[in-house]
Tab-separated table of C-alpha atoms and ligand atoms in Angstrom:
chain	number	residue	atom	x	y	z
A	196	MET	CA	-9.251	-43.633	58.830
A	197	ASP	CA	-9.390	-40.817	56.321
A	198	THR	CA	-9.233	-42.381	52.971
A	199	ASN	CA	-7.574	-38.445	51.531
A	200	ASN	CA	-4.698	-38.835	53.774
A	201	HIS	CA	-3.677	-42.728	52.842
A	202	LYS	CA	-0.742	-42.122	50.242
A	203	ASN	CA	-1.435	-45.653	49.837
A	204	LEU	CA	-4.691	-45.596	47.856
A	205	PRO	CA	-4.052	-45.979	44.001
A	206	LYS	CA	-5.688	-43.130	42.410
A	207	PRO	CA	-6.630	-42.899	39.093
A	208	ILE	CA	-8.547	-45.875	37.807
A	209	TYR	CA	-10.168	-48.191	40.410
A	210	GLY	CA	-8.622	-44.957	43.108
A	211	GLU	CA	-12.291	-42.554	42.607
A	212	SER	CA	-14.564	-46.414	43.015
A	213	PRO	CA	-15.710	-45.320	46.889
A	214	VAL	CA	-16.440	-48.983	46.518
A	215	PHE	CA	-12.623	-49.566	46.073
A	216	GLN	CA	-11.481	-46.839	48.885
A	217	MET	CA	-14.203	-48.895	50.365
A	218	ALA	CA	-12.389	-52.288	49.646
A	219	VAL	CA	-8.521	-51.008	50.055
A	220	LEU	CA	-8.930	-48.902	53.674
A	221	GLN	CA	-10.206	-52.304	54.786
A	222	LEU	CA	-7.305	-53.913	53.617
A	223	LEU	CA	-5.117	-51.151	54.888
A	224	GLU	CA	-6.177	-52.067	58.061
A	225	VAL	CA	-5.934	-55.394	58.669
A	226	ALA	CA	-2.118	-54.835	57.219
A	227	GLU	CA	-1.509	-52.996	59.997
A	228	VAL	CA	-3.251	-55.286	62.521
A	229	ILE	CA	-0.756	-58.569	60.946
A	230	GLY	CA	2.427	-56.112	60.142
A	231	LEU	CA	1.738	-57.168	56.161
A	232	ASP	CA	5.257	-56.667	54.904
A	233	GLN	CA	4.424	-53.231	52.757
A	234	ASN	CA	5.889	-55.569	49.299
A	235	ILE	CA	2.628	-57.527	49.998
A	236	LEU	CA	0.572	-55.288	49.886
A	237	GLU	CA	1.555	-53.239	47.465
A	238	ARG	CA	0.887	-55.647	44.896
A	239	LEU	CA	-2.317	-56.844	47.351
A	240	SER	CA	-3.610	-54.044	46.821
A	241	LYS	CA	-4.120	-53.325	43.220
A	242	PRO	CA	-5.779	-56.097	40.493
A	243	LYS	CA	-2.876	-58.056	39.159
A	244	ARG	CA	-5.383	-57.643	35.439
A	245	ALA	CA	-8.220	-55.757	34.322
A	246	MET	CA	-9.672	-55.496	30.832
A	247	VAL	CA	-12.581	-53.246	29.819
A	248	VAL	CA	-14.811	-54.638	26.704
A	249	SER	CA	-17.395	-52.232	24.100
A	250	VAL	CA	-20.312	-55.085	23.668
A	251	PRO	CA	-22.298	-53.540	21.021
A	252	ILE	CA	-25.324	-55.983	20.069
A	253	ARG	CA	-28.915	-56.088	18.579
A	254	MET	CA	-31.635	-54.455	20.126
A	255	ASP	CA	-34.971	-55.868	18.947
A	256	ASN	CA	-35.649	-51.551	18.344
A	257	GLY	CA	-33.312	-53.420	15.270
A	258	LYS	CA	-30.845	-50.361	16.456
A	259	THR	CA	-27.492	-51.249	17.646
A	260	HIS	CA	-26.262	-50.643	21.453
A	261	THR	CA	-22.275	-50.295	22.838
A	262	PHE	CA	-22.670	-52.060	26.529
A	263	ILE	CA	-19.432	-51.649	28.815
A	264	GLY	CA	-18.191	-54.428	30.352
A	265	TYR	CA	-16.286	-55.475	32.459
A	266	ARG	CA	-13.344	-58.233	34.275
A	267	VAL	CA	-11.083	-58.039	36.986
A	268	GLN	CA	-9.003	-60.227	38.441
A	269	HIS	CA	-7.725	-59.588	41.382
A	270	SER	CA	-5.169	-62.437	41.939
A	271	LEU	CA	-4.431	-65.754	40.801
A	272	THR	CA	-1.597	-66.317	43.628
A	273	SER	CA	-3.014	-69.202	44.701
A	274	GLY	CA	-5.095	-70.660	41.313
A	275	PRO	CA	-7.721	-70.120	38.686
A	276	SER	CA	-9.111	-67.150	39.673
A	277	LYS	CA	-12.575	-67.581	40.679
A	278	GLY	CA	-15.530	-65.073	40.664
A	279	GLY	CA	-19.333	-63.919	39.736
A	280	ILE	CA	-20.729	-61.664	36.953
A	281	ARG	CA	-22.961	-59.069	37.633
A	282	TYR	CA	-25.275	-56.701	35.272
A	283	HIS	CA	-26.250	-53.777	36.795
A	284	PRO	CA	-26.360	-50.541	36.163
A	285	SER	CA	-24.244	-48.855	38.442
A	286	VAL	CA	-21.098	-51.356	37.932
A	287	ASP	CA	-18.343	-49.994	36.952
A	288	ILE	CA	-14.423	-50.428	37.342
A	289	GLY	CA	-14.021	-49.940	40.794
A	290	GLU	CA	-17.293	-52.165	41.694
A	291	VAL	CA	-15.207	-54.796	39.501
A	292	ALA	CA	-12.396	-54.365	41.439
A	293	ALA	CA	-13.698	-54.251	44.949
A	294	LEU	CA	-15.012	-57.476	44.498
A	295	ALA	CA	-12.304	-59.018	43.126
A	296	MET	CA	-10.369	-58.380	45.999
A	297	TRP	CA	-13.127	-59.890	48.135
A	298	MET	CA	-13.775	-62.311	46.634
A	299	THR	CA	-9.667	-63.708	46.715
A	300	TRP	CA	-10.330	-62.838	51.025
A	301	LYS	CA	-13.321	-65.204	50.559
A	302	CYS	CA	-11.680	-67.857	48.442
A	303	ALA	CA	-8.674	-67.831	51.396
A	304	ILE	CA	-11.114	-67.619	53.611
A	305	MET	CA	-12.504	-71.018	52.248
A	306	ASN	CA	-9.105	-72.829	52.063
A	307	LEU	CA	-10.261	-72.692	48.162
A	308	PRO	CA	-7.910	-72.827	45.680
A	309	PHE	CA	-8.821	-70.078	43.946
A	310	GLY	CA	-7.204	-66.149	43.382
A	311	GLY	CA	-10.113	-63.536	43.459
A	312	ALA	CA	-11.758	-62.056	40.637
A	313	LYS	CA	-15.221	-60.109	38.972
A	314	GLY	CA	-16.817	-59.110	35.519
A	315	GLY	CA	-20.303	-56.954	34.911
A	316	ILE	CA	-21.683	-54.962	32.520
A	317	ALA	CA	-23.314	-51.858	33.334
A	318	CYS	CA	-27.264	-52.169	32.467
A	319	ASP	CA	-30.364	-53.176	33.451
A	320	PRO	CA	-31.330	-56.621	32.372
A	321	ASP	CA	-35.857	-56.235	33.475
A	322	LYS	CA	-35.312	-53.366	30.792
A	323	LEU	CA	-33.925	-56.152	28.064
A	324	SER	CA	-35.804	-58.510	26.370
A	325	MET	CA	-34.151	-62.362	26.282
A	326	GLY	CA	-33.016	-62.424	22.930
A	327	GLU	CA	-30.696	-59.166	24.591
A	328	LYS	CA	-29.856	-60.503	26.924
A	329	GLU	CA	-27.753	-64.224	25.035
A	330	ARG	CA	-26.703	-61.462	22.696
A	331	MET	CA	-24.843	-59.631	25.632
A	332	THR	CA	-23.603	-62.002	26.919
A	333	ARG	CA	-22.730	-64.111	23.655
A	334	ARG	CA	-20.565	-60.805	22.555
A	335	PHE	CA	-18.765	-60.200	26.500
A	336	THR	CA	-18.078	-63.575	26.578
A	337	GLU	CA	-16.154	-63.854	23.489
A	338	GLU	CA	-14.452	-60.209	24.395
A	339	ILE	CA	-13.155	-61.399	27.744
A	340	LEU	CA	-12.071	-64.489	25.963
A	341	PRO	CA	-7.836	-63.615	26.306
A	342	ILE	CA	-8.908	-63.540	29.764
A	343	ILE	CA	-10.828	-66.846	30.792
A	344	GLY	CA	-10.397	-70.586	31.215
A	345	PRO	CA	-10.957	-73.432	33.600
A	346	ARG	CA	-7.952	-72.593	34.489
A	347	MET	CA	-7.479	-68.852	34.656
A	348	ASP	CA	-10.861	-68.065	35.481
A	349	VAL	CA	-13.327	-69.615	36.403
A	350	PRO	CA	-16.833	-67.387	36.299
A	351	ALA	CA	-19.990	-67.588	37.628
A	352	PRO	CA	-23.926	-65.901	38.537
A	353	ASP	CA	-23.868	-62.649	41.078
A	354	LEU	CA	-26.929	-59.620	40.573
A	355	GLY	CA	-28.258	-60.283	37.503
A	356	THR	CA	-27.214	-62.720	36.344
A	357	ASP	CA	-28.463	-66.703	36.361
A	358	GLU	CA	-27.721	-70.421	35.227
A	359	GLN	CA	-29.446	-69.213	31.872
A	360	THR	CA	-26.403	-66.351	31.313
A	361	MET	CA	-23.827	-69.561	32.264
A	362	ALA	CA	-25.579	-71.532	29.861
A	363	TRP	CA	-24.660	-69.035	27.073
A	364	ILE	CA	-20.720	-68.834	28.868
A	365	MET	CA	-20.229	-72.614	28.469
A	366	ASP	CA	-21.402	-72.617	25.119
A	367	THR	CA	-20.626	-69.199	23.572
A	368	TYR	CA	-16.195	-70.624	25.238
A	369	SER	CA	-16.706	-74.421	24.001
A	370	MET	CA	-17.929	-72.913	20.389
A	371	SER	CA	-14.503	-71.075	20.508
A	372	VAL	CA	-12.295	-74.314	21.456
A	373	GLY	CA	-14.314	-77.000	20.339
A	374	TYR	CA	-15.006	-79.256	22.741
A	375	ALA	CA	-17.903	-78.774	25.447
A	376	CYS	CA	-15.963	-76.996	28.658
A	377	PRO	CA	-18.507	-77.116	31.572
A	378	GLU	CA	-15.355	-76.673	33.974
A	379	ILE	CA	-15.449	-72.519	32.097
A	380	VAL	CA	-18.257	-71.431	34.589
A	381	THR	CA	-19.588	-72.393	37.499
A	382	GLY	CA	-23.686	-71.886	38.751
A	383	LYS	CA	-24.834	-73.319	35.002
A	384	PRO	CA	-28.059	-75.543	34.307
A	385	ILE	CA	-27.461	-79.236	35.973
A	386	GLU	CA	-28.108	-81.082	32.814
A	387	LEU	CA	-24.220	-78.364	31.873
A	388	GLY	CA	-21.901	-79.800	34.054
A	389	GLY	CA	-23.879	-78.134	36.700
A	390	CYS	CA	-23.880	-78.793	40.812
A	391	ILE	CA	-26.817	-79.855	42.857
A	392	GLY	CA	-27.595	-77.581	45.888
A	393	ARG	CA	-24.859	-74.511	44.237
A	394	ARG	CA	-28.502	-72.322	43.529
A	395	GLU	CA	-28.837	-72.840	46.816
A	396	ALA	CA	-25.218	-72.252	48.388
A	397	THR	CA	-24.897	-69.165	49.898
A	398	GLY	CA	-28.280	-68.322	50.787
A	399	ARG	CA	-27.319	-71.556	52.870
A	400	GLY	CA	-23.814	-70.884	54.325
A	401	VAL	CA	-25.484	-67.629	55.523
A	402	VAL	CA	-27.844	-69.368	57.506
A	403	TYR	CA	-25.864	-71.982	58.492
A	404	CYS	CA	-23.749	-68.973	58.993
A	405	ILE	CA	-26.516	-67.585	61.450
A	406	MET	CA	-27.162	-70.163	63.063
A	407	GLN	CA	-23.917	-70.469	64.773
A	408	ALA	CA	-23.998	-67.049	65.650
A	409	LEU	CA	-27.367	-67.072	67.790
A	410	GLN	CA	-25.550	-69.928	70.323
A	411	GLU	CA	-23.366	-67.160	70.797
A	412	ILE	CA	-25.956	-64.864	71.817
A	413	GLY	CA	-28.063	-67.132	73.164
A	414	VAL	CA	-31.199	-66.596	71.677
A	415	SER	CA	-32.931	-70.235	69.830
A	416	ALA	CA	-33.509	-69.516	66.307
A	417	GLY	CA	-37.828	-70.589	67.779
A	418	ASN	CA	-36.735	-67.178	69.473
A	419	ALA	CA	-35.492	-64.870	66.798
A	420	THR	CA	-37.175	-63.101	63.890
A	421	ALA	CA	-35.023	-61.638	60.539
A	422	VAL	CA	-35.401	-58.277	58.244
A	423	VAL	CA	-34.038	-59.120	54.301
A	424	GLN	CA	-33.190	-56.660	52.194
A	425	GLY	CA	-33.094	-58.306	48.551
A	426	TYR	CA	-35.428	-61.409	47.792
A	427	GLY	CA	-33.291	-62.196	45.124
A	428	ASN	CA	-30.009	-66.060	44.906
A	429	VAL	CA	-28.971	-65.130	48.651
A	430	GLY	CA	-32.348	-63.354	49.660
A	431	ALA	CA	-35.016	-66.379	49.511
A	432	VAL	CA	-32.715	-68.478	50.107
A	433	THR	CA	-32.146	-67.033	53.188
A	434	CYS	CA	-35.354	-66.811	54.310
A	435	GLN	CA	-36.575	-70.233	53.098
A	436	GLU	CA	-33.549	-71.585	55.172
A	437	LEU	CA	-34.476	-69.921	57.867
A	438	ALA	CA	-38.053	-70.242	58.561
A	439	MET	CA	-37.252	-73.707	57.831
A	440	ARG	CA	-35.397	-73.271	61.100
A	441	GLY	CA	-38.185	-71.792	62.851
A	442	VAL	CA	-36.803	-68.152	62.556
A	443	LYS	CA	-39.587	-65.850	61.655
A	444	VAL	CA	-38.763	-63.439	59.060
A	445	ILE	CA	-40.683	-60.207	59.414
A	446	ALA	CA	-39.889	-57.909	57.146
A	447	ILE	CA	-38.621	-58.445	53.639
A	448	SER	CA	-37.455	-55.801	51.316
A	449	ASP	CA	-36.076	-55.911	47.042
A	450	ARG	CA	-36.157	-53.542	44.479
A	451	TYR	CA	-39.475	-52.380	44.658
A	452	GLY	CA	-40.910	-52.399	48.046
A	453	ALA	CA	-41.259	-53.784	51.493
A	454	ILE	CA	-42.984	-55.728	53.250
A	455	THR	CA	-43.751	-56.730	56.642
A	456	ASN	CA	-45.667	-58.690	59.149
A	457	PRO	CA	-44.477	-59.236	62.866
A	458	GLU	CA	-46.577	-62.523	62.954
A	459	GLY	CA	-43.477	-63.936	60.002
A	460	ILE	CA	-44.248	-64.075	57.151
A	461	ASP	CA	-45.556	-66.913	55.134
A	462	ILE	CA	-42.416	-67.773	52.945
A	463	ALA	CA	-43.770	-70.647	50.678
A	464	ALA	CA	-46.130	-68.032	49.946
A	465	LEU	CA	-44.550	-64.586	48.503
A	466	ASN	CA	-42.443	-67.951	46.044
A	467	LYS	CA	-45.316	-68.808	45.346
A	468	HIS	CA	-47.663	-64.979	44.553
A	469	MET	CA	-43.919	-64.296	43.135
A	470	ALA	CA	-43.040	-66.956	40.442
A	471	ASP	CA	-47.216	-65.724	39.192
A	472	GLY	CA	-45.346	-62.726	38.939
A	473	LYS	CA	-46.113	-59.906	41.024
A	474	LEU	CA	-44.774	-57.293	43.147
A	475	LEU	CA	-43.077	-58.626	46.325
A	476	LYS	CA	-44.495	-55.333	48.236
A	477	GLU	CA	-48.689	-56.293	45.727
A	478	PHE	CA	-47.875	-59.942	48.901
A	479	PRO	CA	-50.992	-59.475	50.626
A	480	GLY	CA	-50.353	-61.637	53.471
A	481	GLY	CA	-47.961	-58.830	54.706
A	482	ARG	CA	-48.362	-54.665	55.331
A	483	GLU	CA	-46.246	-52.596	52.618
A	484	ALA	CA	-43.254	-50.911	54.498
A	485	ASP	CA	-40.363	-48.309	53.283
A	486	ALA	CA	-37.684	-50.278	52.252
A	487	ASN	CA	-34.865	-48.080	54.467
A	488	GLU	CA	-36.479	-48.358	57.277
A	489	ILE	CA	-37.454	-51.768	57.926
A	490	LEU	CA	-33.336	-51.565	57.994
A	491	THR	CA	-33.799	-50.534	61.417
A	492	MET	CA	-36.666	-52.332	62.164
A	493	PRO	CA	-35.513	-53.884	65.655
A	494	CYS	CA	-34.314	-58.012	64.513
A	495	THR	CA	-32.594	-60.871	66.191
A	496	VAL	CA	-30.973	-60.981	62.993
A	497	LEU	CA	-30.532	-57.991	59.616
A	498	VAL	CA	-29.643	-60.675	56.898
A	499	PRO	CA	-28.951	-57.598	53.252
A	500	ALA	CA	-28.965	-59.759	50.422
A	501	ALA	CA	-28.902	-56.836	47.289
A	502	LEU	CA	-26.012	-54.318	47.366
A	503	GLU	CA	-22.567	-52.688	49.010
A	504	ARG	CA	-23.120	-49.932	50.947
A	505	GLN	CA	-26.123	-50.457	52.311
A	506	ILE	CA	-25.422	-50.031	56.683
A	507	THR	CA	-23.859	-46.617	56.399
A	508	GLU	CA	-22.493	-44.413	59.346
A	509	ASN	CA	-26.302	-42.087	58.144
A	510	ASN	CA	-28.122	-45.743	59.882
A	511	ALA	CA	-25.441	-47.450	61.054
A	512	ALA	CA	-26.472	-46.468	65.136
A	513	GLN	CA	-30.126	-46.308	64.615
A	514	LEU	CA	-29.468	-50.754	64.102
A	515	LYS	CA	-31.361	-52.770	66.592
A	516	CYS	CA	-30.165	-56.298	65.600
A	517	ARG	CA	-28.687	-58.306	67.723
A	518	ILE	CA	-26.933	-59.848	64.519
A	519	LEU	CA	-25.828	-58.757	61.325
A	520	ALA	CA	-25.599	-61.061	58.689
A	521	GLU	CA	-23.790	-60.297	55.734
A	522	GLY	CA	-25.534	-61.362	53.043
A	523	ALA	CA	-24.508	-59.163	50.066
A	524	ASN	CA	-21.302	-57.841	49.451
A	525	GLY	CA	-20.263	-55.190	51.059
A	526	PRO	CA	-23.263	-54.172	52.713
A	527	THR	CA	-21.162	-52.335	55.732
A	528	THR	CA	-18.624	-49.361	54.970
A	529	PRO	CA	-15.649	-49.138	56.733
A	530	GLU	CA	-17.447	-46.282	58.450
A	531	ALA	CA	-20.292	-47.360	59.867
A	532	ASP	CA	-18.201	-50.643	60.854
A	533	LYS	CA	-16.328	-48.130	63.126
A	534	ILE	CA	-20.318	-47.168	64.571
A	535	LEU	CA	-20.850	-51.008	64.930
A	536	ALA	CA	-17.362	-51.713	66.773
A	537	ASP	CA	-19.075	-49.574	69.753
A	538	SER	CA	-22.436	-52.036	69.759
A	539	ASP	CA	-22.757	-55.268	70.571
A	540	ILE	CA	-24.258	-56.497	67.356
A	541	PHE	CA	-22.363	-59.669	66.228
A	542	ILE	CA	-21.042	-58.868	62.331
A	543	ILE	CA	-21.279	-61.903	60.988
A	544	PRO	CA	-18.764	-60.336	57.619
A	545	ASP	CA	-19.754	-60.702	53.779
A	546	ILE	CA	-16.045	-62.871	53.404
A	547	LEU	CA	-17.137	-65.314	55.456
A	548	CYS	CA	-21.035	-65.018	55.509
A	549	ASN	CA	-21.873	-65.758	52.113
A	550	ALA	CA	-18.549	-67.914	50.454
A	551	GLY	CA	-21.003	-70.353	50.131
A	552	GLY	CA	-21.777	-70.204	46.798
A	553	VAL	CA	-17.707	-70.482	45.985
A	554	THR	CA	-17.857	-73.252	47.960
A	555	VAL	CA	-19.940	-74.998	46.181
A	556	SER	CA	-19.075	-73.016	42.957
A	557	TYR	CA	-15.895	-74.884	43.847
A	558	PHE	CA	-17.487	-79.001	44.601
A	559	GLU	CA	-19.269	-77.643	40.712
A	560	TRP	CA	-15.438	-77.379	39.056
A	561	VAL	CA	-13.457	-79.799	40.896
A	562	GLN	CA	-16.752	-82.538	40.106
A	563	ASP	CA	-16.594	-80.912	36.263
A	564	MET	CA	-12.375	-81.171	35.758
A	565	ALA	CA	-12.688	-85.211	37.691
A	566	GLN	CA	-16.459	-85.250	35.580
A	567	PHE	CA	-17.643	-87.272	38.228
A	568	PHE	CA	-20.926	-86.936	39.765
A	569	TRP	CA	-22.037	-85.996	43.402
A	570	ASP	CA	-25.443	-85.802	45.075
A	571	GLU	CA	-26.901	-82.604	47.428
A	572	ALA	CA	-26.422	-84.900	50.989
A	573	GLN	CA	-22.721	-84.947	49.739
A	574	VAL	CA	-22.706	-80.534	48.636
A	575	ASN	CA	-24.974	-80.119	51.397
A	576	GLN	CA	-22.389	-81.770	54.351
A	577	LYS	CA	-19.507	-80.723	52.897
A	578	LEU	CA	-20.587	-77.171	52.736
A	579	GLU	CA	-21.768	-77.126	56.427
A	580	GLN	CA	-18.747	-78.370	57.243
A	581	LEU	CA	-16.768	-76.540	55.712
A	582	MET	CA	-18.896	-73.072	56.356
A	583	LEU	CA	-18.902	-73.914	60.108
A	584	LYS	CA	-14.776	-74.754	60.054
A	585	ALA	CA	-13.875	-71.834	59.042
A	586	PHE	CA	-17.048	-70.217	61.030
A	587	HIS	CA	-14.678	-71.350	63.859
A	588	GLN	CA	-12.168	-70.252	62.913
A	589	VAL	CA	-12.236	-66.673	62.166
A	590	ARG	CA	-14.193	-67.097	65.454
A	591	THR	CA	-11.238	-68.532	67.673
A	592	VAL	CA	-9.251	-65.760	65.583
A	593	ALA	CA	-11.243	-63.385	66.436
A	594	LYS	CA	-11.774	-63.593	70.095
A	595	GLU	CA	-8.047	-64.435	71.322
A	596	SER	CA	-7.305	-61.474	69.371
A	597	LYS	CA	-9.937	-58.899	69.961
A	598	LEU	CA	-10.789	-58.624	66.534
A	599	SER	CA	-13.856	-58.071	64.761
A	600	MET	CA	-14.982	-60.982	62.792
A	601	ARG	CA	-13.682	-58.399	59.855
A	602	LEU	CA	-10.632	-58.065	60.749
A	603	ALA	CA	-10.712	-61.667	62.110
A	604	GLY	CA	-11.215	-62.885	58.614
A	605	MET	CA	-9.332	-61.173	56.411
A	606	SER	CA	-5.781	-61.021	58.673
A	607	LEU	CA	-6.923	-65.019	57.297
A	608	ALA	CA	-6.986	-64.234	54.271
A	609	VAL	CA	-4.556	-61.263	54.110
A	610	LYS	CA	-1.843	-63.918	55.650
A	611	LYS	CA	-2.121	-66.802	53.710
A	612	VAL	CA	-1.876	-65.066	50.555
A	613	ALA	CA	0.651	-63.181	51.863
A	614	GLN	CA	2.484	-66.449	51.971
A	615	GLU	CA	1.761	-67.527	49.268
A	616	LYS	CA	2.888	-64.538	46.944
A	617	LYS	CA	5.963	-65.157	49.728
A	618	ARG	CA	6.723	-68.252	48.747
A	619	ARG	CA	6.539	-67.642	44.859
A	620	GLY	CA	8.696	-64.765	45.250
A	621	LEU	CA	8.479	-61.887	42.709
A	622	TYR	CA	9.225	-63.040	38.822
A	623	PRO	CA	11.126	-62.122	37.101
B	35	LIG	P1	-30.457	-61.379	42.878
B	35	LIG	O1	-30.715	-59.934	41.804
B	35	LIG	O2	-30.874	-62.478	42.541
B	35	LIG	O3	-31.321	-60.303	43.392
B	35	LIG	C1	-31.110	-59.204	44.178
B	35	LIG	C2	-31.832	-58.683	44.936
B	35	LIG	O4	-31.531	-57.599	45.110
B	35	LIG	C3	-33.193	-58.740	44.276
B	35	LIG	O5	-34.508	-59.052	44.907
B	35	LIG	C4	-33.370	-57.235	44.212
B	35	LIG	O6	-34.604	-56.140	44.072
B	35	LIG	C5	-32.582	-56.246	45.204
B	35	LIG	N1	-32.276	-55.417	45.077
B	35	LIG	C6	-31.736	-54.491	44.517
B	35	LIG	N2	-31.954	-53.346	44.927
B	35	LIG	C7	-32.324	-53.090	45.606
B	35	LIG	C8	-32.806	-51.955	46.982
B	35	LIG	N3	-31.984	-51.195	46.500
B	35	LIG	N4	-32.758	-52.048	47.834
B	35	LIG	C9	-33.373	-53.716	48.497
B	35	LIG	N5	-33.343	-54.683	47.702
B	35	LIG	C10	-33.007	-54.112	45.973
B	35	LIG	O7	-28.241	-61.590	43.313
B	35	LIG	P2	-27.774	-62.220	44.408
B	35	LIG	O8	-26.994	-62.794	44.111
B	35	LIG	O9	-29.252	-62.509	45.168
B	35	LIG	O10	-26.515	-61.433	45.046
B	35	LIG	C11	-26.968	-60.148	45.761
B	35	LIG	C12	-25.706	-60.476	46.592
B	35	LIG	O11	-25.033	-60.989	47.354
B	35	LIG	C13	-25.014	-58.967	46.088
B	35	LIG	O12	-24.302	-58.455	46.803
B	35	LIG	C14	-24.036	-60.539	44.997
B	35	LIG	O13	-22.546	-59.781	45.076
B	35	LIG	C15	-24.093	-61.380	46.593
B	35	LIG	N6	-23.926	-63.139	46.448
B	35	LIG	C16	-24.183	-63.400	45.964
B	35	LIG	C17	-23.845	-64.988	45.390
B	35	LIG	C18	-24.463	-65.738	44.315
B	35	LIG	O14	-23.803	-67.048	44.994
B	35	LIG	N7	-25.804	-65.598	43.909
B	35	LIG	C19	-22.425	-65.238	45.973
B	35	LIG	C20	-21.923	-64.402	47.593
B	35	LIG	C21	-22.622	-62.787	47.087
C-alpha cells in the first residue's frame, strides 16, 4: 500500500510520523479485509485524546532543563485505557500515538476490559541520575494528572522505565488525591501492591507463544536455536525462559553491541556478568558480533525485543529464521511484512506475542481494586491459559480465512472494538 496515496491517512501531528503511519496502514489493511464500517474506521484511525506537556526539572548541575512528555489515549471504548510509559530519545507524539493504537488491539485480542494508551518522555534515561529521573517522573505525572486515573487511564512500564518509575507515579498520584492509590499504575514493586510475576510476564508470554509455534513447525525445543535483539525486561526474560526449556540462545544484542555463541550462551552466567555492571558485548562466554548482522543469522526463532522498525525492506529478505516472535512493539514494517508474506516464516505478531505484560497488568489492577492478592502459581497459570487461548484463536482465524497471523489477530481485535463502538453509538 502506498502511504502517500491513501486519503484516509490523517496528515498533521500524527500522520508525519513513520511509526504512526505504519500503525494506520495496518489498520487500513485489516479494515479492507473485514469490510469495516467507514465511520468506525474514521474513529479508530485517530487517537481519542493526546496531551503534550513540558516537564521542567532542576538538573543536578543546578540548571533547569525542560523535557517534552506525551500521553496518548487511543480508545476508552472498552474500559480505562492502558499502556506503558517510555523514556527514550526517539519518543515523539507519532510514536506514542502508534503504540497507543497497538495497545488497543492487544487488549482486544486478550479480551481485557481496557482500551489502548501510551506515554513517554523524550530523554536518554541512561544519562540521568536517579534524582533527575525521580523529579522528571513526578513532574510528568503531575502534568498528566487530569487525564489519568484508575478508571480512566492506567500507566505501566515500557522501554527505559521500571518498577521504581511506577512507584514514583503511584506516590505522586496518591499525594494528589490524598490516599494511597496503588491501582493508578501497574508494574509496581510488590510491596506497593504490585503483582508477583508482572516483571517476567511479557517474556514469559513471548515464550508460551514460541512453544506453540515450534509445535506448528514441528521442531522440538531441544533442537531449536534463538537470536534475541534487546536484553532488557522482555529480552532477558525471554532468553531465560527459552534456556529453561532447552532452546539454545545463540546470539543476543543490546544498544551497546552483540555476542554470539553457536553452542548456546550461558544465560545465568550472562545475568551475573550484567548484574556486576559489565556490558553484554564484554561477556567472556561469547564472541563479539555486529548487532545488525545477528538479525539475519540462521536460527529457529528470531525475537526482536528492543525497538520498532527493525525488520525492514532492507533486511526482511535476508532473514533466516523459521519463527519471528515479535517481543517488541512494531518491530516489522509493513514493507517488510509484504516480503515476509512470500516466505514460510511463522510470524507471531507483537499484539499477540508481547501481550503477556498487559495481561498480568490487568491481573494487578484487578487485585489492587479488590485488595485481594494471588500467588505466583495462580498468576502464571492464568497467564498461560489466556495466552494459549488467544494464540489458538488467532491461529484458527489465520487458517480458516487464509490470513497472515498479523491480519488474523488485527481482524479479531478490530472487530471486537468496532462492535463495542457500534453498540455504544456515537455521543451525543
Ligand atoms: P528495556 O528498556 O527493559 O530494554 C530494552 C533493551 O533494548 C535494552 O537491552 C537496550 O539496550 C536494547 N536496545 C536499545 N536499542 C537497541 C538497538 N538499537 N539494538 C539492540 N538492542 C537495543 O525495554 P523493554 O521493557 O524490554 O521493552 C522492549 C520492547 O518490548 C519495546 O518495544 C516495548 O514497547 C516492548 N514491550 C515491553 C513490555 C514490558 O512489559 N516491558 C510489554 C510489551 C511490549
